[in-house]
Coordinates of C-alpha atoms in Angstrom, one line a residue:
Chain A
X1 CA 32.7 32.9 -242.5
X2 CA 34.8 36.3 -242.6
X3 CA 37.7 35.5 -239.0
X4 CA 36.4 38.6 -236.3
X5 CA 39.5 39.8 -234.9
X6 CA 39.2 42.4 -232.5
X7 CA 41.8 45.3 -232.3
X8 CA 42.5 47.3 -230.3
X9 CA 45.9 49.2 -230.4
X10 CA 45.8 51.6 -233.9
X11 CA 49.3 51.7 -234.7
X12 CA 48.8 47.7 -235.4
X13 CA 50.9 46.8 -238.1
X14 CA 47.8 44.7 -239.7
X15 CA 45.9 48.0 -240.4
X16 CA 47.6 49.7 -242.8
X17 CA 45.4 49.6 -245.7
X18 CA 43.5 51.8 -243.4
X19 CA 46.0 54.4 -242.5
X20 CA 45.5 57.7 -242.6
X21 CA 42.7 57.9 -245.7
X22 CA 42.5 62.0 -245.4
X23 CA 45.9 62.3 -246.8
X24 CA 46.1 62.0 -251.1
X25 CA 49.9 61.8 -251.3
X26 CA 50.4 58.9 -249.4
X27 CA 46.9 57.1 -250.0
X28 CA 47.7 57.3 -253.8
X29 CA 51.3 55.8 -253.6
X30 CA 50.3 53.5 -250.7
X31 CA 46.6 52.0 -253.1
X32 CA 48.9 51.9 -256.2
X33 CA 52.0 49.8 -254.5
X34 CA 49.7 47.3 -252.8
X35 CA 46.8 47.1 -256.0
X36 CA 44.1 48.7 -253.5
X37 CA 40.9 51.0 -253.3
X38 CA 38.6 51.3 -250.0
X39 CA 34.9 50.6 -250.0
X40 CA 33.5 53.1 -246.9
X41 CA 29.9 52.2 -245.5
X42 CA 27.5 49.7 -245.3
X43 CA 26.2 50.3 -249.3
X44 CA 29.1 51.3 -250.7
X45 CA 30.8 48.3 -249.5
X46 CA 28.3 45.7 -250.5
X47 CA 28.3 47.3 -253.6
X48 CA 31.8 46.7 -254.1
X49 CA 31.9 43.3 -252.9
X50 CA 28.3 42.5 -255.2
X51 CA 30.9 43.8 -258.6
X52 CA 33.4 41.3 -257.7
X53 CA 36.5 43.1 -256.4
X54 CA 37.9 40.4 -253.8
X55 CA 38.4 42.0 -250.3
X56 CA 41.4 41.9 -248.9
X57 CA 39.9 42.1 -245.4
X58 CA 37.2 44.5 -243.1
X59 CA 37.7 47.1 -240.7
X60 CA 34.4 48.3 -238.6
X61 CA 32.9 48.9 -235.5
X62 CA 30.7 46.6 -233.6
X63 CA 27.0 47.7 -234.8
X64 CA 27.5 47.6 -238.8
X65 CA 29.1 44.1 -238.0
X66 CA 25.4 43.2 -238.0
X67 CA 24.1 45.2 -240.7
X68 CA 26.9 43.3 -242.7
X69 CA 26.6 39.8 -242.3
X70 CA 25.3 38.3 -245.0
X71 CA 28.5 40.2 -247.2
X72 CA 31.1 38.9 -244.1
X73 CA 29.6 35.0 -244.7
X74 CA 30.3 34.7 -248.1
X75 CA 34.5 35.8 -248.1
X76 CA 37.5 34.1 -246.2
X77 CA 39.5 37.7 -245.0
X78 CA 39.5 39.2 -241.3
X79 CA 37.3 41.4 -240.6
X80 CA 38.6 44.1 -237.7
X81 CA 36.9 45.3 -235.6
X82 CA 37.7 48.3 -233.3
X83 CA 35.5 50.2 -231.0
X84 CA 34.1 53.6 -232.7
X85 CA 37.0 56.3 -230.8
X86 CA 39.8 53.7 -231.7
X87 CA 38.8 53.6 -235.9
X88 CA 38.7 57.4 -235.5
X89 CA 42.5 57.2 -234.6
X90 CA 43.7 54.7 -237.5
X91 CA 41.7 56.4 -240.7
X92 CA 42.5 59.9 -239.1
X93 CA 39.2 61.5 -238.8
X94 CA 35.4 60.7 -237.5
X95 CA 34.4 58.5 -240.1
X96 CA 30.2 59.2 -240.1
X97 CA 29.7 55.6 -241.2
X98 CA 32.0 53.2 -240.2
X99 CA 33.0 49.9 -241.8
X100 CA 35.5 49.6 -244.0
X101 CA 36.3 47.1 -246.9
X102 CA 40.3 47.0 -248.8
X103 CA 39.8 45.4 -252.5
X104 CA 41.8 43.9 -254.8
X105 CA 41.9 46.2 -257.8
X106 CA 41.3 44.1 -260.5
X107 CA 42.6 44.1 -264.7
X108 CA 40.3 46.9 -266.4
X109 CA 38.2 45.6 -268.7
X110 CA 39.1 46.2 -272.7
X111 CA 38.0 49.6 -274.0
X112 CA 35.7 47.0 -276.9
X113 CA 34.5 45.2 -274.1
X114 CA 33.7 48.1 -272.5
X115 CA 32.2 50.0 -275.0
X116 CA 29.9 46.8 -277.1
X117 CA 26.6 47.3 -277.1
X118 CA 27.1 50.8 -275.6
X119 CA 24.5 53.3 -277.3
X120 CA 25.9 56.9 -274.8
X121 CA 29.1 56.9 -273.8
X122 CA 31.0 59.4 -271.4
X123 CA 34.6 60.3 -272.5
X124 CA 36.9 62.2 -269.4
X125 CA 40.0 63.4 -270.3
X126 CA 42.4 65.2 -267.3
X127 CA 39.5 65.5 -264.5
X128 CA 41.6 66.2 -261.5
X129 CA 39.3 66.6 -258.7
X130 CA 38.2 63.1 -257.4
X131 CA 34.9 64.8 -256.8
X132 CA 33.9 65.7 -259.7
X133 CA 34.7 62.1 -260.8
X134 CA 32.9 60.7 -258.5
X135 CA 29.5 63.2 -259.6
X136 CA 30.2 61.9 -263.2
X137 CA 29.5 58.5 -262.8
X138 CA 27.1 58.7 -260.5
X139 CA 25.1 61.3 -263.2
X140 CA 25.7 60.1 -266.3
X141 CA 24.6 56.3 -264.0
X142 CA 21.5 57.7 -263.1
X143 CA 21.0 59.1 -266.9
X144 CA 21.8 56.2 -268.4
X145 CA 25.1 56.6 -270.0
X146 CA 25.9 52.7 -271.0
X147 CA 30.3 53.4 -270.1
X148 CA 33.0 55.8 -269.6
X149 CA 36.0 55.3 -270.8
X150 CA 39.1 57.6 -269.1
X151 CA 42.5 58.9 -270.5
X152 CA 45.2 58.4 -268.9
X153 CA 46.2 60.4 -266.7
X154 CA 42.5 61.1 -265.3
X155 CA 41.6 60.9 -261.7
X156 CA 40.7 57.7 -260.2
X157 CA 37.6 56.5 -259.4
X158 CA 38.4 54.4 -257.1
X159 CA 39.7 56.9 -255.0
X160 CA 37.9 56.6 -251.8
X161 CA 36.4 60.1 -252.3
X162 CA 35.8 59.7 -256.4
X163 CA 33.8 56.3 -255.0
X164 CA 31.7 57.7 -252.0
X165 CA 30.8 60.5 -254.3
X166 CA 29.4 58.3 -256.8
X167 CA 27.4 56.5 -254.8
X168 CA 29.3 53.1 -255.8
X169 CA 28.0 53.6 -259.2
X170 CA 31.6 53.0 -260.2
X171 CA 31.4 49.6 -259.8
X172 CA 27.8 48.9 -261.3
X173 CA 29.1 51.2 -264.9
X174 CA 31.5 49.9 -267.0
X175 CA 34.5 51.2 -267.7
X176 CA 38.6 51.7 -268.4
X177 CA 41.3 53.6 -269.3
X178 CA 42.2 54.1 -273.4
X179 CA 45.3 53.1 -273.6
X180 CA 46.4 55.8 -277.0
X181 CA 45.4 58.9 -275.6
X182 CA 46.7 60.5 -279.1
X183 CA 44.2 57.6 -281.3
X184 CA 41.3 57.9 -279.1
X185 CA 39.2 60.0 -280.8
X186 CA 39.5 59.0 -283.7
X187 CA 39.3 55.3 -282.6
X188 CA 36.1 56.4 -281.4
X189 CA 34.8 57.6 -284.8
X190 CA 36.7 54.2 -286.6
X191 CA 34.2 52.4 -283.5
X192 CA 31.1 54.2 -285.1
X193 CA 30.9 57.1 -282.6
X194 CA 30.1 60.3 -282.6
X195 CA 32.9 61.7 -280.8
X196 CA 31.2 65.3 -279.3
X197 CA 33.5 67.0 -277.4
X198 CA 32.8 69.8 -275.2
X199 CA 34.4 73.5 -275.2
X200 CA 34.3 76.5 -276.0
X201 CA 35.8 76.2 -279.6
X202 CA 34.7 79.1 -282.4
X203 CA 32.7 76.7 -284.2
X204 CA 31.3 74.8 -280.9
X205 CA 27.4 74.1 -281.9
X206 CA 24.7 73.9 -280.1
X207 CA 24.7 70.6 -277.6
X208 CA 21.5 69.5 -278.4
X209 CA 21.7 69.8 -281.9
X210 CA 25.4 68.4 -281.8
X211 CA 23.7 64.8 -280.4
X212 CA 20.5 64.6 -283.2
X213 CA 20.7 61.2 -285.3
X214 CA 23.8 59.6 -283.3
X215 CA 23.0 55.9 -283.5
X216 CA 26.1 55.7 -281.4
X217 CA 27.4 59.1 -279.0
X218 CA 30.6 59.4 -276.9
X219 CA 30.3 62.9 -274.8
X220 CA 33.8 64.2 -274.5
X221 CA 34.4 66.1 -271.1
X222 CA 37.9 68.2 -270.5
X223 CA 39.8 69.5 -267.7
X224 CA 38.6 71.7 -265.2
X225 CA 40.1 75.1 -265.4
X226 CA 41.9 74.2 -269.1
X227 CA 39.0 71.9 -270.2
X228 CA 39.8 69.6 -273.2
X229 CA 43.3 68.9 -274.9
X230 CA 44.1 71.1 -279.0
X231 CA 44.1 67.6 -279.8
X232 CA 41.4 65.9 -279.0
X233 CA 39.2 68.9 -279.8
X234 CA 40.8 69.5 -283.2
X235 CA 40.0 65.5 -283.5
X236 CA 36.7 64.5 -281.8
X237 CA 34.0 64.5 -285.1
X238 CA 31.8 68.3 -283.4
X239 CA 32.4 70.4 -280.7
X240 CA 29.5 71.8 -278.8
X241 CA 28.8 73.7 -276.0
X242 CA 25.6 74.0 -273.8
X243 CA 24.5 77.8 -274.1
X244 CA 24.9 79.8 -271.7
X245 CA 23.4 82.9 -270.9
X246 CA 25.0 86.6 -270.8
X247 CA 27.7 86.9 -268.5
X248 CA 28.4 83.5 -267.3
X249 CA 30.7 81.4 -269.4
X250 CA 30.0 77.5 -268.1
X251 CA 29.3 75.5 -265.9
X252 CA 31.3 73.0 -263.3
X253 CA 32.1 69.8 -264.6
X254 CA 29.5 68.3 -262.8
X255 CA 26.7 70.3 -263.8
X256 CA 28.1 70.5 -267.3
X257 CA 27.8 66.9 -267.7
X258 CA 24.6 66.6 -265.8
X259 CA 23.2 68.2 -268.5
X260 CA 25.4 67.2 -271.3
X261 CA 24.3 63.0 -270.0
X262 CA 21.3 64.5 -270.0
X263 CA 20.4 65.6 -273.9
X264 CA 22.8 63.5 -274.7
X265 CA 21.0 60.2 -273.5
X266 CA 17.2 61.6 -274.9
X267 CA 18.8 62.5 -278.7
Chain B
X1 CA 40.5 106.6 -253.3
X2 CA 41.2 104.5 -250.9
X3 CA 43.8 104.6 -248.5
X4 CA 46.7 102.4 -249.0
X5 CA 47.8 101.2 -245.3
X6 CA 50.9 98.0 -244.9
X7 CA 49.9 96.0 -242.3
X8 CA 52.8 93.8 -240.0
X9 CA 51.4 92.1 -237.4
X10 CA 48.4 88.9 -238.3
X11 CA 46.4 89.7 -235.0
X12 CA 46.1 93.4 -235.9
X13 CA 42.8 94.4 -234.4
X14 CA 41.7 96.6 -237.9
X15 CA 42.0 92.7 -239.5
X16 CA 39.3 91.0 -237.2
X17 CA 36.6 91.2 -240.7
X18 CA 39.2 88.6 -242.0
X19 CA 40.1 86.6 -239.9
X20 CA 40.1 82.7 -239.7
X21 CA 38.5 82.4 -242.5
X22 CA 37.6 78.6 -242.4
X23 CA 36.7 78.5 -239.1
X24 CA 32.5 78.7 -240.2
X25 CA 30.5 78.7 -237.5
X26 CA 33.1 82.0 -236.2
X27 CA 32.3 83.3 -240.3
X28 CA 28.2 83.3 -239.2
X29 CA 27.8 84.7 -235.9
X30 CA 30.9 87.4 -236.9
X31 CA 29.5 87.9 -240.5
X32 CA 26.2 88.4 -238.9
X33 CA 26.5 90.3 -236.3
X34 CA 28.5 93.0 -238.1
X35 CA 26.5 92.6 -241.5
X36 CA 28.7 91.6 -243.6
X37 CA 30.3 89.1 -246.1
X38 CA 34.0 88.4 -247.9
X39 CA 34.1 88.6 -252.0
X40 CA 37.9 87.0 -252.5
X41 CA 39.8 86.3 -256.0
X42 CA 39.7 89.9 -258.4
X43 CA 36.5 88.7 -260.8
X44 CA 34.6 88.0 -257.3
X45 CA 35.7 90.8 -256.1
X46 CA 34.9 93.6 -258.7
X47 CA 31.2 91.9 -259.2
X48 CA 30.2 92.2 -256.1
X49 CA 31.5 96.0 -255.7
X50 CA 29.6 96.9 -259.6
X51 CA 26.5 94.9 -257.5
X52 CA 26.7 98.0 -255.3
X53 CA 27.2 96.7 -252.1
X54 CA 29.4 98.9 -250.0
X55 CA 33.0 97.5 -249.2
X56 CA 34.1 98.0 -245.5
X57 CA 37.4 97.8 -246.6
X58 CA 40.2 95.3 -248.6
X59 CA 43.4 93.2 -247.9
X60 CA 45.7 91.9 -250.8
X61 CA 48.9 91.2 -250.8
X62 CA 50.7 93.9 -252.9
X63 CA 50.1 92.0 -256.9
X64 CA 46.1 92.3 -256.6
X65 CA 46.2 96.4 -255.6
X66 CA 48.1 97.0 -259.6
X67 CA 45.1 94.3 -261.3
X68 CA 42.0 96.2 -259.1
X69 CA 43.5 99.8 -259.2
X70 CA 39.9 100.8 -261.2
X71 CA 38.2 99.7 -258.0
X72 CA 40.1 100.8 -255.7
X73 CA 40.0 104.1 -256.9
X74 CA 36.3 104.9 -256.9
X75 CA 36.2 104.4 -253.1
X76 CA 36.7 106.0 -249.7
X77 CA 37.7 103.5 -247.7
X78 CA 41.3 100.9 -246.1
X79 CA 42.6 99.2 -248.3
X80 CA 45.4 96.6 -245.9
X81 CA 48.4 95.7 -248.0
X82 CA 50.1 92.6 -246.1
X83 CA 52.5 90.2 -248.0
X84 CA 51.4 86.9 -249.1
X85 CA 53.2 84.8 -246.3
X86 CA 51.3 87.6 -243.7
X87 CA 47.8 87.4 -245.7
X88 CA 48.1 83.3 -244.7
X89 CA 48.8 83.9 -241.4
X90 CA 45.0 86.1 -241.0
X91 CA 42.8 83.8 -242.8
X92 CA 44.1 81.1 -241.6
X93 CA 45.4 79.4 -244.8
X94 CA 46.9 79.8 -248.1
X95 CA 44.3 82.0 -250.1
X96 CA 45.4 81.2 -254.4
X97 CA 43.4 84.0 -255.1
X98 CA 45.1 87.0 -252.2
X99 CA 42.3 89.2 -252.6
X100 CA 39.3 89.7 -249.9
X101 CA 36.6 92.8 -249.7
X102 CA 34.6 93.1 -246.9
X103 CA 30.9 94.1 -247.8
X104 CA 28.5 95.6 -246.1
X105 CA 24.9 93.3 -246.5
X106 CA 22.6 95.1 -247.9
X107 CA 18.2 94.8 -247.0
X108 CA 16.7 92.1 -249.3
X109 CA 14.3 92.8 -252.2
X110 CA 11.1 92.3 -251.8
X111 CA 10.3 89.0 -252.7
X112 CA 7.3 90.7 -255.1
X113 CA 10.4 92.7 -257.2
X114 CA 12.6 89.7 -257.6
X115 CA 9.3 88.0 -259.4
X116 CA 8.6 90.8 -261.2
X117 CA 9.1 90.0 -265.1
X118 CA 10.5 86.7 -263.7
X119 CA 9.1 83.4 -266.0
X120 CA 11.2 80.9 -264.5
X121 CA 13.0 81.0 -261.2
X122 CA 14.2 78.7 -258.8
X123 CA 13.6 78.4 -255.2
X124 CA 15.4 76.8 -252.3
X125 CA 14.0 75.6 -249.5
X126 CA 16.3 74.5 -247.3
X127 CA 20.1 73.4 -248.6
X128 CA 22.8 72.9 -246.0
X129 CA 25.6 73.1 -247.9
X130 CA 27.2 76.9 -248.9
X131 CA 28.9 74.6 -252.1
X132 CA 25.7 73.5 -253.4
X133 CA 23.9 76.9 -252.7
X134 CA 27.1 78.1 -254.8
X135 CA 26.7 75.9 -257.5
X136 CA 22.5 75.8 -257.6
X137 CA 22.8 79.8 -258.6
X138 CA 25.9 79.4 -260.4
X139 CA 24.0 76.7 -263.0
X140 CA 20.8 79.4 -262.8
X141 CA 22.5 82.1 -263.9
X142 CA 24.5 80.4 -266.6
X143 CA 21.0 78.0 -267.4
X144 CA 18.9 81.4 -268.5
X145 CA 16.6 81.1 -264.8
X146 CA 15.9 85.0 -263.9
X147 CA 15.7 85.0 -259.7
X148 CA 16.1 82.8 -256.9
X149 CA 14.1 82.5 -253.2
X150 CA 15.3 80.4 -250.4
X151 CA 13.2 79.5 -247.3
X152 CA 14.3 81.1 -244.1
X153 CA 17.0 78.5 -243.4
X154 CA 18.4 77.6 -246.5
X155 CA 22.4 77.7 -246.2
X156 CA 23.1 81.7 -247.1
X157 CA 24.1 83.0 -250.9
X158 CA 26.3 85.0 -249.6
X159 CA 28.7 82.8 -247.0
X160 CA 32.6 83.1 -248.8
X161 CA 32.5 79.7 -250.3
X162 CA 29.2 79.9 -251.6
X163 CA 30.2 83.7 -253.7
X164 CA 33.4 81.0 -254.4
X165 CA 31.3 78.7 -255.7
X166 CA 28.8 80.9 -257.8
X167 CA 32.0 82.1 -259.4
X168 CA 30.1 85.4 -258.4
X169 CA 26.9 85.0 -259.8
X170 CA 25.4 85.4 -256.6
X171 CA 25.8 89.7 -256.9
X172 CA 23.8 89.1 -260.3
X173 CA 21.6 86.8 -260.2
X174 CA 18.4 89.2 -258.1
X175 CA 17.5 86.8 -255.2
X176 CA 15.8 86.8 -251.6
X177 CA 14.1 85.4 -249.1
X178 CA 10.7 84.3 -248.5
X179 CA 9.4 85.8 -245.2
X180 CA 6.4 83.6 -245.0
X181 CA 7.4 79.7 -245.2
X182 CA 4.1 77.7 -244.8
X183 CA 2.6 79.9 -247.8
X184 CA 5.7 80.3 -250.4
X185 CA 4.2 77.2 -252.5
X186 CA 0.8 78.5 -252.4
X187 CA 1.7 82.4 -252.3
X188 CA 3.9 81.5 -255.5
X189 CA 0.9 80.3 -257.2
X190 CA -1.2 83.3 -256.6
X191 CA 1.3 85.0 -258.5
X192 CA 0.8 83.0 -261.4
X193 CA 3.5 80.3 -261.4
X194 CA 3.2 77.1 -262.1
X195 CA 5.3 75.4 -258.7
X196 CA 7.0 72.1 -260.0
X197 CA 8.3 70.6 -256.3
X198 CA 11.2 67.9 -257.4
X199 CA 10.3 64.8 -255.6
X200 CA 10.7 60.7 -254.9
X201 CA 7.0 61.0 -253.7
X202 CA 4.9 58.5 -255.2
X203 CA 3.0 61.0 -258.0
X204 CA 5.9 62.7 -258.8
X205 CA 6.3 62.7 -262.9
X206 CA 8.7 63.6 -265.4
X207 CA 9.8 66.6 -265.2
X208 CA 9.8 67.2 -268.6
X209 CA 6.3 66.4 -268.7
X210 CA 5.8 68.4 -265.6
X211 CA 6.9 72.1 -266.7
X212 CA 5.2 70.8 -270.8
X213 CA 3.2 75.2 -271.2
X214 CA 3.7 76.7 -268.1
X215 CA 4.1 80.9 -268.3
X216 CA 5.5 81.1 -265.4
X217 CA 7.7 78.7 -263.6
X218 CA 8.9 77.6 -260.2
X219 CA 11.8 74.5 -259.8
X220 CA 11.8 73.8 -256.4
X221 CA 14.4 71.8 -255.0
X222 CA 15.1 70.4 -251.6
X223 CA 17.0 69.7 -249.0
X224 CA 20.3 67.2 -250.0
X225 CA 19.2 64.3 -248.1
X226 CA 15.7 64.4 -246.7
X227 CA 14.4 66.4 -249.6
X228 CA 11.3 68.7 -249.6
X229 CA 9.7 69.1 -246.3
X230 CA 5.7 67.6 -246.6
X231 CA 4.7 71.0 -246.5
X232 CA 6.4 71.4 -249.9
X233 CA 5.2 69.3 -250.8
X234 CA 2.2 69.1 -250.8
X235 CA 1.1 72.3 -251.1
X236 CA 3.1 71.9 -255.0
X237 CA 1.1 72.2 -258.3
X238 CA 3.5 69.3 -259.4
X239 CA 5.5 66.6 -257.9
X240 CA 8.2 65.6 -260.4
X241 CA 11.3 64.2 -261.2
X242 CA 14.6 63.6 -263.3
X243 CA 14.1 59.9 -265.0
X244 CA 16.5 57.6 -263.8
X245 CA 18.4 54.1 -264.7
X246 CA 17.7 51.6 -262.7
X247 CA 19.5 50.8 -259.9
X248 CA 20.2 54.5 -258.9
X249 CA 18.0 57.1 -256.3
X250 CA 18.7 60.1 -257.8
X251 CA 21.8 62.6 -259.1
X252 CA 23.2 64.9 -256.3
X253 CA 21.1 68.7 -256.2
X254 CA 24.9 70.9 -258.2
X255 CA 23.5 68.1 -261.2
X256 CA 19.9 68.0 -260.6
X257 CA 19.4 71.9 -260.4
X258 CA 21.4 71.6 -263.0
X259 CA 19.2 69.2 -265.0
X260 CA 16.4 70.9 -263.7
X261 CA 17.1 74.4 -265.4
X262 CA 18.1 73.2 -268.1
X263 CA 14.9 71.3 -269.0
X264 CA 12.5 74.4 -267.9
X265 CA 14.4 76.8 -269.1
X266 CA 14.0 75.5 -272.4
X267 CA 9.9 74.5 -271.8

């Protein structure tokens, strides 16, 4: 059973994990240094714990202690309880769903383990925006994609904003990072995947044609502004595009990835 | 030719149209009262003017005057020129693309005019978030939807954030508001459209099946959280869903609308 500890001071040093949640720079260094990440809201907290991430502590307003009773009962850490205004003082803004957990990151699985048995995977190169990463995970999970691979510099799926926008699907879809960026496409081809890079390249074909008949398929998506690197475009098996009406270049990443997942899974 | 006027004071009353762009409440009342809206960034400014919205004035840093030369040459209003730090002081934050136009809203076209010749339309009920409205317009335009109808309370496509996220497609896709919310679905049916409501209702069928064979089609999307009103659900011809994998309820509005437009246009 979690030990309930009432806190009365926003500067209490025991609450360091929860400080200034909107300060992206601070959070990145703090979370990396301590190997932690935050889950926010009852559902997401529940999913993070169920996925096996070890909780370091919890922080919530009194009314959430009841709703998360079963979760708290099964763990052996501290649950800090703070009235809503104090909570706001700690995290730096008003929390609509005032339940938080700080969880330990676990070692990322091997690429081979994540790909085992997967029929359709999404590969993200250097997506910068945490909202976009979260949205891709939600669409991938909902539309039946089996796994997600990330380039070394892709934004963190366990960053609070990613987790939230993903509706906690970052805890259910198997994912990891590729270590060898340069060989990522050829490694996937060697593993039996047809790699389909979404890009406005000269030789891009209609996505619907690009995916037909692929036994194993990897959909490859690039950075918001500049798109995929030249290396990944050149080393993918096929370059493909979602055909656009006149006058529009492209969809945003969240929309494009949703359409691409839908088309790919139904190939 | 626009008259270039250098400004030196962030509180200059002639700049009222451009004040505090991040204050949503203030902007809403100011823009409604004066019948104006703002376009931001060279491309979007250019598209807004090209679409026939009469400019009231422009505001930009010196380096954009050159790039918008042809646009400024063709109009007869004032273009205020301000160095970047002053511009920031006026609008309330750093503008990445420091070119703005204040334009007059024009009367909304009649529903019948917007629907004339349209094969596929999107109907938005009460979408709250301007980012979502902009994203739906961008996807609709890119994927070949012919027009967009909005319920009376749907968020404003001409709000700065909507315009920006839409990449200016709010100026190219024909759109208007329906006046009679109660009869909106039956009016569309009477005009020959199959109305397909995206909803998790009990009798929802697979979207791909719902759109097959429709000569004219209206895709109907509801509010972010609560979805479509009971009235619109009940009075639509068909209720439909994008099938989801186990454990995921739904996609976000931007992703769902993109998939739905893709499927609908290719029916």
